[in-house]
Short mmCIF file of C-alpha atoms in Angstrom, two decimals:
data_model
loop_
_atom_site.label_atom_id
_atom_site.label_comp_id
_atom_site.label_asym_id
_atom_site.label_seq_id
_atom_site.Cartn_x
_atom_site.Cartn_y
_atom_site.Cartn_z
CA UNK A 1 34.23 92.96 82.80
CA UNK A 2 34.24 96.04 81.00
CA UNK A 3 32.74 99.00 82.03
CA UNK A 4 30.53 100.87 78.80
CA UNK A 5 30.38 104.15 80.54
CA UNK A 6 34.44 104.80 79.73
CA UNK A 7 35.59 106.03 76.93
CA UNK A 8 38.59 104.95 74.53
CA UNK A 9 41.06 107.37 76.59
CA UNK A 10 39.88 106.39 79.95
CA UNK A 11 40.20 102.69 79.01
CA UNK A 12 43.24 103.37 77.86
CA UNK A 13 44.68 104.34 80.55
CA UNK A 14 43.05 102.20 83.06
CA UNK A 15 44.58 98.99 80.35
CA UNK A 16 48.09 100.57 80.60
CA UNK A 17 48.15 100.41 84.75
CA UNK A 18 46.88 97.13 84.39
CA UNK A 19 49.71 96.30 82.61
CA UNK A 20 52.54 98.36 84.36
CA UNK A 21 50.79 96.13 87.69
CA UNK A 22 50.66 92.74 86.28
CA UNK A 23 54.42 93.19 84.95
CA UNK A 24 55.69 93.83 87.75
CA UNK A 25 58.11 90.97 88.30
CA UNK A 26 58.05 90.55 91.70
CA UNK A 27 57.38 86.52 91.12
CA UNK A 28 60.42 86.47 89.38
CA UNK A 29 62.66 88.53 91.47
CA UNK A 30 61.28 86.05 94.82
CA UNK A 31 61.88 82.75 92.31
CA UNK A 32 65.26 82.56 93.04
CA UNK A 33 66.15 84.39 96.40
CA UNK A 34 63.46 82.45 98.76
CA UNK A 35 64.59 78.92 97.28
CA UNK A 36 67.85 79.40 98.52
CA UNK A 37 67.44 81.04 101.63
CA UNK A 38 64.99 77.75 102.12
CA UNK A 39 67.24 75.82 100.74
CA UNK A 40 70.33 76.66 103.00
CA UNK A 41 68.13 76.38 105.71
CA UNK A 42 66.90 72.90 105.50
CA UNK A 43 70.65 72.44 104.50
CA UNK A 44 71.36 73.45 108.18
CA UNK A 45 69.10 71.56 109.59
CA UNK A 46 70.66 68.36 108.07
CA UNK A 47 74.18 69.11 109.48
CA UNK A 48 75.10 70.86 106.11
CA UNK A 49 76.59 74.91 106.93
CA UNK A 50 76.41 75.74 102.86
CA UNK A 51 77.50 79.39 102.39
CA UNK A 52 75.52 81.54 100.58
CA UNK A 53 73.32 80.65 97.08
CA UNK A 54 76.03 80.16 94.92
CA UNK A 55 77.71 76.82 95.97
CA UNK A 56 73.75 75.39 96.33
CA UNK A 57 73.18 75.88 92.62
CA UNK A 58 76.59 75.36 91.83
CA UNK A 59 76.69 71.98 93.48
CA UNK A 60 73.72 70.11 91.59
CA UNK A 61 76.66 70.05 88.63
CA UNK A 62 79.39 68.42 90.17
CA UNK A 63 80.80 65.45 87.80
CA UNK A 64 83.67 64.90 89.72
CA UNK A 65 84.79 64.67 93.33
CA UNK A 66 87.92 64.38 94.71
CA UNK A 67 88.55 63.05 98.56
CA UNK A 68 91.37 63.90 100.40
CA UNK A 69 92.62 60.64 102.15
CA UNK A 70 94.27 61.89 105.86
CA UNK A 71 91.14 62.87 108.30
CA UNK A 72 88.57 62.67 105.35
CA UNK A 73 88.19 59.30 104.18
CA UNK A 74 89.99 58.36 107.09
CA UNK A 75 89.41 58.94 110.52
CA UNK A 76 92.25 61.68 111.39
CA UNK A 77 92.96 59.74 114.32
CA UNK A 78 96.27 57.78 113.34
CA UNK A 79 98.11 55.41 116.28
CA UNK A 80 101.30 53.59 116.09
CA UNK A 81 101.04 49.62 115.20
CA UNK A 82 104.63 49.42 115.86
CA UNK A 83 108.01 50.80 116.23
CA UNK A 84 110.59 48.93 114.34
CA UNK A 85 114.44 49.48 116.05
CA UNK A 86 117.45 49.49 113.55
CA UNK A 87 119.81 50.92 115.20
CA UNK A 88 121.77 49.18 118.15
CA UNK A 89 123.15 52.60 119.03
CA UNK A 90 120.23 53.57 120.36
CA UNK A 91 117.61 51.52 122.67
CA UNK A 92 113.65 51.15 121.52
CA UNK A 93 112.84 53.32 124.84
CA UNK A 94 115.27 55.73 123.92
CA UNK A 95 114.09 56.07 120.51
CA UNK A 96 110.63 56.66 121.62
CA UNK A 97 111.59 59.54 123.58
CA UNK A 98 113.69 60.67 121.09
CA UNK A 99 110.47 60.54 118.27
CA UNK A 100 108.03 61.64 120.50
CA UNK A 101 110.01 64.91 121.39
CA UNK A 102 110.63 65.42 117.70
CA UNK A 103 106.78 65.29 116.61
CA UNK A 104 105.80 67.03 119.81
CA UNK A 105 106.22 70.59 117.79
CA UNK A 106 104.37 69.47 114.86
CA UNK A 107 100.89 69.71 114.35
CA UNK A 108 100.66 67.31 111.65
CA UNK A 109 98.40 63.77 113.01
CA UNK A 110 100.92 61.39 112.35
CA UNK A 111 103.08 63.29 114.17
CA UNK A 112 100.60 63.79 117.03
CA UNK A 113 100.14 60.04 117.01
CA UNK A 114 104.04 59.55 117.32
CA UNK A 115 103.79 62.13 120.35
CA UNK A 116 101.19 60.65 122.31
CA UNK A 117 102.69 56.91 121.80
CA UNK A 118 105.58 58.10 123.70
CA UNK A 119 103.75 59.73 126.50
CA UNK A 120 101.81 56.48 127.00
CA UNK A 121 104.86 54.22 126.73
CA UNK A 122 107.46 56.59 128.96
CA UNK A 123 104.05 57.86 131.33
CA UNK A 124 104.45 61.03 130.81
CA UNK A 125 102.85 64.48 130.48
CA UNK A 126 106.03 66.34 128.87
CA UNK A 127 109.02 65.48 126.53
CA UNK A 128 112.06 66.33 126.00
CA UNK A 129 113.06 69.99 124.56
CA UNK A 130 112.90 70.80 121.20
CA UNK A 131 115.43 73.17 119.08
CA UNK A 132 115.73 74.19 115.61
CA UNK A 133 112.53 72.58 114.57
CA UNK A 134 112.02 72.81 111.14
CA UNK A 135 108.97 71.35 109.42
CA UNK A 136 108.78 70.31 105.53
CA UNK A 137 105.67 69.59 103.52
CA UNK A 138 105.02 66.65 102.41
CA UNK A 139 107.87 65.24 103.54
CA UNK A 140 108.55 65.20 107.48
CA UNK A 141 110.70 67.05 110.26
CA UNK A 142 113.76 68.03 111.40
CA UNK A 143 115.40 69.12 114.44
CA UNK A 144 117.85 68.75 117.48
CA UNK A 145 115.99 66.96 121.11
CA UNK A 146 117.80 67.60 124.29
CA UNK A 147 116.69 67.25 128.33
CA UNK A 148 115.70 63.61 127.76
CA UNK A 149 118.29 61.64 130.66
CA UNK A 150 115.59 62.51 133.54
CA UNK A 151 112.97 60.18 131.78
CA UNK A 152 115.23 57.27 132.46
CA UNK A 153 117.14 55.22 135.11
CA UNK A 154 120.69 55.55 133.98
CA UNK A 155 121.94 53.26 136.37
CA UNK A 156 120.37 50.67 134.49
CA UNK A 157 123.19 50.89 131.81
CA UNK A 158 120.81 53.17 129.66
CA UNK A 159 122.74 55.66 127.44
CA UNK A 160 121.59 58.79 126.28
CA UNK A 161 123.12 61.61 124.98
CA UNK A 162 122.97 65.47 125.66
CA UNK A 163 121.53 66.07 122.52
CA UNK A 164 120.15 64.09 119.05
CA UNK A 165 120.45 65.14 115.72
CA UNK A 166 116.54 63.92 114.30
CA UNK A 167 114.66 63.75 110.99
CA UNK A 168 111.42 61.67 110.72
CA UNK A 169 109.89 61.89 107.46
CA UNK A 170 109.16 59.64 104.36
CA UNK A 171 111.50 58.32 101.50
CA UNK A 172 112.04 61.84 99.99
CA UNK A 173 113.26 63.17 102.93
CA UNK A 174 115.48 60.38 103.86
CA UNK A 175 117.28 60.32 100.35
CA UNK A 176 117.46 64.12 100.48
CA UNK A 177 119.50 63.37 103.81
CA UNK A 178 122.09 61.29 101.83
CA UNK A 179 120.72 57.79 103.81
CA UNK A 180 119.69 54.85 101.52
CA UNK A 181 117.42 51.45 102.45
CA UNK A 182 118.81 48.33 102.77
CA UNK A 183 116.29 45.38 101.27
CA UNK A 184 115.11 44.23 104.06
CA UNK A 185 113.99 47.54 105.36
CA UNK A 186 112.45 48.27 102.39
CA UNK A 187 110.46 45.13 101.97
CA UNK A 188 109.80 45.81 106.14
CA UNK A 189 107.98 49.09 104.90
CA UNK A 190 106.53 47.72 101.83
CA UNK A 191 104.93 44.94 103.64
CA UNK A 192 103.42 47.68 106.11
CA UNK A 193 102.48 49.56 103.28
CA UNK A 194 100.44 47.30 101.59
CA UNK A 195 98.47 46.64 104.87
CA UNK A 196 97.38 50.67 104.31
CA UNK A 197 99.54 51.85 107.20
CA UNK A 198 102.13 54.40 106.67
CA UNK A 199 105.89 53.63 107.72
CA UNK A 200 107.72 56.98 108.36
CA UNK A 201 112.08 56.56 109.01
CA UNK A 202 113.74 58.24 111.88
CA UNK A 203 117.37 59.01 111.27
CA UNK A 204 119.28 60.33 114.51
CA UNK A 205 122.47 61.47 114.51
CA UNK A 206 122.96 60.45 110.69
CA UNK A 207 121.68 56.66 111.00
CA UNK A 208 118.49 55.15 110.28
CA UNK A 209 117.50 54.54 113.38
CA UNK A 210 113.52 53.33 113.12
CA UNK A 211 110.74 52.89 111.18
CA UNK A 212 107.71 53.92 112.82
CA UNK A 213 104.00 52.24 111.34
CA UNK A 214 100.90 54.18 111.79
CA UNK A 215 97.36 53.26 111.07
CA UNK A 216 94.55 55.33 110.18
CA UNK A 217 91.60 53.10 110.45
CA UNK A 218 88.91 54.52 107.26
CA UNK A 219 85.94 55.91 108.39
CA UNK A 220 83.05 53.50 108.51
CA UNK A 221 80.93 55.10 105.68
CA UNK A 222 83.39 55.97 103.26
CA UNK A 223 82.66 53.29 101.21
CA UNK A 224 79.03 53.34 100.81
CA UNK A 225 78.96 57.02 100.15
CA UNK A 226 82.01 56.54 97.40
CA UNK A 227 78.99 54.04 95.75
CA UNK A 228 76.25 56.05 96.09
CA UNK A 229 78.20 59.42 94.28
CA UNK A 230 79.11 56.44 91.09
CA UNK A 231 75.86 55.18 91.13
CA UNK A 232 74.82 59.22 90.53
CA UNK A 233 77.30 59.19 87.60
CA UNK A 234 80.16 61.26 89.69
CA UNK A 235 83.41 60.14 89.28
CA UNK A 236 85.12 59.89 92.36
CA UNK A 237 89.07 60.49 92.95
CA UNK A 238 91.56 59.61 95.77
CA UNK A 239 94.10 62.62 96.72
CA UNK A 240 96.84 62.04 99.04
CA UNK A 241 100.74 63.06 100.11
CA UNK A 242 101.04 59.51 100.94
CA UNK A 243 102.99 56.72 98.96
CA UNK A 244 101.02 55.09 96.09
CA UNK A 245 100.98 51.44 98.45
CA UNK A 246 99.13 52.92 100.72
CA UNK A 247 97.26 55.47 99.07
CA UNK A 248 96.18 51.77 96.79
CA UNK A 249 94.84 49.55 100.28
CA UNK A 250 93.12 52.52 101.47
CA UNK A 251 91.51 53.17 98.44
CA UNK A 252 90.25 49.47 97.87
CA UNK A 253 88.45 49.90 100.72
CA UNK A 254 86.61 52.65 99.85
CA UNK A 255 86.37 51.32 96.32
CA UNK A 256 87.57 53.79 94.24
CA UNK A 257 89.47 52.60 91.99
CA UNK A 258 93.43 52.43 91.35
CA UNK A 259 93.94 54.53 88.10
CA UNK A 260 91.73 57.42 90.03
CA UNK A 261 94.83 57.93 93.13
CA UNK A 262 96.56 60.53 92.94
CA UNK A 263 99.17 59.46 95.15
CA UNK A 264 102.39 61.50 96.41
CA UNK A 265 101.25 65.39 96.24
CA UNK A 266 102.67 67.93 98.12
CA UNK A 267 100.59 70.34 99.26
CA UNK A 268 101.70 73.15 96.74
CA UNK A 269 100.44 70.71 94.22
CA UNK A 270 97.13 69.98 95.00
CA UNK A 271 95.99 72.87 93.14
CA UNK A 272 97.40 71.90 89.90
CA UNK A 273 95.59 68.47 90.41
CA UNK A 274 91.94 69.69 90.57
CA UNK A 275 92.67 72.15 88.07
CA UNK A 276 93.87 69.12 85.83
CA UNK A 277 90.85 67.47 86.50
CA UNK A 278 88.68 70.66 85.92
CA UNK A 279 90.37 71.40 82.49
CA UNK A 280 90.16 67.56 81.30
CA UNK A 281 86.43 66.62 81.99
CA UNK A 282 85.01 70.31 81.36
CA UNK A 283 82.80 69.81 84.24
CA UNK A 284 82.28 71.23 88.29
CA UNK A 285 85.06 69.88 90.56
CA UNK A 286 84.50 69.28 94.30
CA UNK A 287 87.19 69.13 96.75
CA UNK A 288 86.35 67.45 100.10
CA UNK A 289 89.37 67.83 102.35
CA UNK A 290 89.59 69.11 106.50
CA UNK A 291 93.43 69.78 106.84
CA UNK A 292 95.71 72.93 106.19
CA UNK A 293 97.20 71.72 103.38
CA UNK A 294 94.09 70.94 101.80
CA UNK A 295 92.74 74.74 101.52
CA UNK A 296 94.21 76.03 98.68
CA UNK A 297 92.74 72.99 96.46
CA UNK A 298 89.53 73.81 98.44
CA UNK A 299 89.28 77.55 96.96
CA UNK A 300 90.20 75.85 92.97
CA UNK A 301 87.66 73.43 93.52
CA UNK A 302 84.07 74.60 92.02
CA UNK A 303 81.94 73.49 95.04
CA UNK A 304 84.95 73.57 98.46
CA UNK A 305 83.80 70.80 100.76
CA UNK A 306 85.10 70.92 104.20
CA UNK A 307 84.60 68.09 107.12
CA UNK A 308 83.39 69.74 109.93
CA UNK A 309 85.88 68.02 112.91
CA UNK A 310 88.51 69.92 110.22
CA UNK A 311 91.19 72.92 110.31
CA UNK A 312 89.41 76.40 111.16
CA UNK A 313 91.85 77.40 107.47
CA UNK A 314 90.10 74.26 105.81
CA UNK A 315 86.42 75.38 106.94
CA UNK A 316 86.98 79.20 106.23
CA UNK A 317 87.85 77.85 102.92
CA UNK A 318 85.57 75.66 101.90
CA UNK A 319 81.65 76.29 100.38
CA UNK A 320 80.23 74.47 102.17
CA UNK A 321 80.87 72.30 105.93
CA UNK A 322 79.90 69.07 106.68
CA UNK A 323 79.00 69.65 110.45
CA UNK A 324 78.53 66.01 111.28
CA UNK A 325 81.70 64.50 109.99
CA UNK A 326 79.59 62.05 107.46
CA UNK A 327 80.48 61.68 104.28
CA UNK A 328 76.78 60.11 103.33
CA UNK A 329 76.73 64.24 103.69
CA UNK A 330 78.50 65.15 100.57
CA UNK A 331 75.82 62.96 98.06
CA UNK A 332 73.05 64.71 100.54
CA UNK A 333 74.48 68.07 99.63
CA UNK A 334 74.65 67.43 96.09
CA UNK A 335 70.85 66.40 96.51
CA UNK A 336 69.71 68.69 98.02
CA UNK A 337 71.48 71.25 95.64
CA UNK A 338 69.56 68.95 92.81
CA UNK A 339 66.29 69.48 94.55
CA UNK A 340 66.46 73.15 94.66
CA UNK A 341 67.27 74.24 91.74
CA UNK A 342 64.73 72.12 90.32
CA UNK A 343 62.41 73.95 92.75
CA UNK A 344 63.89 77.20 91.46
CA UNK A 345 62.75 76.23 87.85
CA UNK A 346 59.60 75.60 88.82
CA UNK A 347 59.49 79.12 90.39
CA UNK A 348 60.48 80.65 87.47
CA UNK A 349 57.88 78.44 85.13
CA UNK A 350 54.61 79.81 87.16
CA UNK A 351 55.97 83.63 87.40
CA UNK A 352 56.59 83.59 83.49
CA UNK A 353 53.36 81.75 82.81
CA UNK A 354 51.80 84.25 85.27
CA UNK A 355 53.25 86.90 83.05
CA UNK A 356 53.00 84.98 79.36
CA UNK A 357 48.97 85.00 80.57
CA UNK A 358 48.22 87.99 82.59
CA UNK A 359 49.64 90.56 80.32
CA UNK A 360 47.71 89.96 77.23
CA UNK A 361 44.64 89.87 79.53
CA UNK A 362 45.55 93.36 80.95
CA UNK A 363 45.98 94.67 77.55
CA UNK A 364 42.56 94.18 76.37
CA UNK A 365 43.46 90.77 74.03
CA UNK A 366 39.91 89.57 75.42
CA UNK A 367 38.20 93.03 75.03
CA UNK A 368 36.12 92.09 72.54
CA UNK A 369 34.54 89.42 74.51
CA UNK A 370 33.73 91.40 77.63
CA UNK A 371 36.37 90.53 79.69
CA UNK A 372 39.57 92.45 80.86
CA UNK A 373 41.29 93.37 84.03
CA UNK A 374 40.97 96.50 86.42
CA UNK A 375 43.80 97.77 88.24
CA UNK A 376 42.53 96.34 91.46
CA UNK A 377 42.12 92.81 89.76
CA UNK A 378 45.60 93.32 88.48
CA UNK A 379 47.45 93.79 91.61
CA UNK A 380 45.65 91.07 92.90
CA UNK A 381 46.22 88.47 90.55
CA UNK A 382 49.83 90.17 91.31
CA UNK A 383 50.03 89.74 94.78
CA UNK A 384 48.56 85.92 94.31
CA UNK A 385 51.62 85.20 92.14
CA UNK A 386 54.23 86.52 94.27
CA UNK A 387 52.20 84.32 97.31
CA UNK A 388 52.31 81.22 95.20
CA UNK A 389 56.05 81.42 94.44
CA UNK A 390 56.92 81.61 98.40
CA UNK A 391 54.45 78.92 98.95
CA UNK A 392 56.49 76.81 95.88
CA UNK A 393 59.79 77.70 98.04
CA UNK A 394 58.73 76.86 101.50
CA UNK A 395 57.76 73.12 99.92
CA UNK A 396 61.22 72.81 100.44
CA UNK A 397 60.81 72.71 104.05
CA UNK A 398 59.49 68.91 103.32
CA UNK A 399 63.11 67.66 101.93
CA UNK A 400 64.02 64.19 102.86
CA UNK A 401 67.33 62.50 102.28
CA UNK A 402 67.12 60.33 98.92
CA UNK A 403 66.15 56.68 99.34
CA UNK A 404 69.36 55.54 98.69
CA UNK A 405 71.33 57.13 101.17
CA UNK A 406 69.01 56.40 103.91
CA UNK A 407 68.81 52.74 102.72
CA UNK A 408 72.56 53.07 102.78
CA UNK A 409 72.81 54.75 106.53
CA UNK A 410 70.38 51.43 107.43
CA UNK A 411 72.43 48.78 106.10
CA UNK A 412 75.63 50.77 107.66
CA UNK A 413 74.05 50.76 110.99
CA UNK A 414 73.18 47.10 111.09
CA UNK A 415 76.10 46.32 110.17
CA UNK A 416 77.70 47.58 112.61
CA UNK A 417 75.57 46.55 115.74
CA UNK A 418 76.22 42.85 113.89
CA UNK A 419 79.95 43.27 114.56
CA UNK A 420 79.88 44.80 117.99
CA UNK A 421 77.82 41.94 119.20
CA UNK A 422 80.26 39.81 117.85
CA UNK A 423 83.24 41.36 119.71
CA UNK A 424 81.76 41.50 122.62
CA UNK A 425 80.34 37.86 122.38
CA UNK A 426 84.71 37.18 121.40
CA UNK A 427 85.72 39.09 124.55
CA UNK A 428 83.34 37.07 126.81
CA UNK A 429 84.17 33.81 125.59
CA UNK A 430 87.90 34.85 126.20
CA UNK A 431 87.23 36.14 129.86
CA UNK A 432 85.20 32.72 130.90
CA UNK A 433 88.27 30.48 129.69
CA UNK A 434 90.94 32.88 131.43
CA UNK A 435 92.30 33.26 128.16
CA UNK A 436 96.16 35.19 128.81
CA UNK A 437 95.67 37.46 125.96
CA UNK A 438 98.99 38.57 124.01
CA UNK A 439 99.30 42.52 123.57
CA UNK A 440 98.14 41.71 119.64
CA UNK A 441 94.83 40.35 121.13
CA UNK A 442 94.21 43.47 123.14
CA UNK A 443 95.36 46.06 120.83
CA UNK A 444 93.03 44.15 118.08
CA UNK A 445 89.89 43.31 120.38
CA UNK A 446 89.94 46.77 121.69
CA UNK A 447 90.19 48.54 118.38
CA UNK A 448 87.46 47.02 117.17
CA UNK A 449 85.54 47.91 119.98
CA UNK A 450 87.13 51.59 119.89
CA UNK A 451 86.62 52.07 115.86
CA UNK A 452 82.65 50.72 116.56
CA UNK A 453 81.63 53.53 118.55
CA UNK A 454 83.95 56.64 117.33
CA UNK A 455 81.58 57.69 115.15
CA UNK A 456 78.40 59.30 117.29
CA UNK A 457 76.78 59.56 113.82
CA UNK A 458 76.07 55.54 114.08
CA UNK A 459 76.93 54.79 117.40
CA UNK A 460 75.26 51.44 118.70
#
């Protein structure tokens, strides 16, 4: 109310601190900063590490998101199907050894899957000795392998050699070696191929020696979160330094489809994909990868999205991690990014309306019907705003993961305590007949069982 004993000066004045209180914009200065620190925190609490406010309100306007293939829509944890001997100058056993010393330098997974498929075979802890190891992108390896006659009984009428000249690698590197495929080895690694396993060659000593198959089973809820990011509008993409074959069976599976693979990149041009992408669709790109290779396109992407179980170069890289190794995690990050910057609107809608009302009031607009605010009133009705933004904020603290996804996560989980019963009902029925398994039936039976319970996130 006002006060008759002041005069025009001394209202004045008391009108004009009103207003310097009331516009102070300490509501709109919190709108922004205590939704994201909220924000990132709930983030954390859901097994998403998102660093820093930018890639939270950047993230709520990705149209497009590509997936690197090895280790992200994949498990990362390739093993050899087979190893397919060529050569008649050099025995299987031999050319284990020899492969398994080759990869042992590399730190690429097929290569660590090559390595530890010899040390299982030959029962071993160490290889042979590696020299002049020389590793290509995107291509495969070369070197020389000596020390590898101990492993073996050459009484037996094993040969080996003092030394190998080696190269394990795919099609480019092969040609680039001067060796051409006959038919039948080609339709051999076509027919692999189309299975979604890779076949890599070994030459040694100049010959084609092998052709090694790998498998990379895909991670359990690839596919559901692919459909879940479509159903949101997102297009979703396929990146890979694999051949287009298998690039094609692994990306059926997590149904996305052909004319969206980029198949065949080297690492150096992953970049110039996502910035392709970026320039053609005018709209945020993220990059979900976990491997070396992978960082570069990570820092083009808008929103960098790294696995957690990845690189320490792939998650220093990246925006944001995905602790838990769950991809249902990338649509939750997007979410949650959705949810608040929608909360950060609302923020900035009651400190403006706070404003848009207050300051008129201060000024004296209802002066004529006995009513304006004090200074004391002022910083009140201050203070309240500033409280009610925070309050807005800390709502955040109730997020939930959209229906979808946890609908999603259900059905995923069912389906997968379905299966395991049914291997393990399989296995039973095949121990109470005294069923003499084949090495197929094992390898199968037991991968099944294996793939069912690598993932803690739906273990059954």
């Amino acid at each position: 109310m006002v006060d008759e004993h002041y005069s025009n000066e001394e209202w004045a004045l008391l009108a004009a601190i009103s207003v310097l209180v009331i516009a102070c914009p300490c509501s709109l200065g919190l709108a922004t900063p205590t939704a994201v620190m909220v924000g990132t925190g709930v983030g954390a609490q859901n097994g998403i590490l998102i660093k820093g406010g930018d890639p939270l309100e950047t993230a709520h306007k990705i149209g497009v998101c590509v997936f690197d293939k090895t280790g992200t829509v994949t498990l990362g944890k390739p093993i050899v199907n087979r190893m397919i001997q060529i050569s008649k100058d050099v025995t299987q056993l031999v050319a284990i050894a020899i492969a398994g010393s080759a990869e042992s330098a590399s730190e690429h997974p097929l290569g660590k899957a090559i390595t530890n498929h010899a040390k299982q075979i030959l029962d071993v802890e160490v290889l042979g000795t590696v020299e002049d190891f020389i590793a290509i992108p995107g291509k495969g390896i070369k070197c020389t392998i000596t020390n590898l006659a101990h492993f073996f009984d050459l009484s037996s009428g094993i040969h080996v050699a003092e030394k190998y000249r080696v190269a394990i690698g795919n099609r480019t590197l092969i040609s680039e070696e001067g060796i051409s495929l006959d038919s039948q080895t080609e339709t051999m690694m076509r027919d692999c191929e189309e299975r979604g396993h890779t076949a890599v060659i070994m030459i040694v000593d100049g010959k084609l020696c092998s052709i090694i198959t790998i498998s990379d089973p895909i991670k359990k809820d690839a596919a559901s979160a692919v459909d879940l990011l479509k159903s949101w509008g997102i297009k979703v993409f396929l990146l890979t330094g694999d051949n287009i074959r298998t690039a094609a069976a692994i990306a059926k599976e997590a149904n996305i489809p052909r004319e969206r693979i980029f198949a065949g990149v080297l690492p150096k041009q992953k970049v110039s994909k996502i910035r392709a992408l970026q320039e053609k669709y005018k709209t945020k790109v993220a990059m979900v990868g976990d491997g070396v290779n992978d960082s570069p396109a990570l820092v083009q992407a808008d929103v960098g999205i790294a696995i957690g179980t990845g690189t320490d170069v792939a998650i220093e890289a990246a925006d944001i991690v995905l602790i838990k190794d769950s991809l249902f995690d990338v649509p939750v990050a997007i979410h949650l990014s959705r949810v608040t910057v929608r909360r950060i609107r609302i923020n900035f809608v009651w400190a403006l309306m706070y404003n848009i009302l207050g300051i008129p009031i201060a000024a004296g607009v209802l002066k004529p019907w006995g009513f304006t605010f004090k200074p004391f009133v002022a910083a009140a009705a201050m203070m309240c705003s500033s409280l009610c933004v925070v309050i807005s904020s800390l709502c955040l603290k109730l997020y939930k993961k959209p229906a979808d996804v946890q609908s999603a996560e259900r059905k995923l989980r069912d389906k997968l305590v379905s299966l395991k019963r049914v291997a393990e009902r399989s296995l039973d029925k095949l121990k109470r007949n005294n069923y003499k398994k084949s090495s197929d039936d094992i390898e199968g039976r037991e991968f099944i069982l294996r793939s069912l319970s690598s993932d803690s996130e739906y273990e059954v």
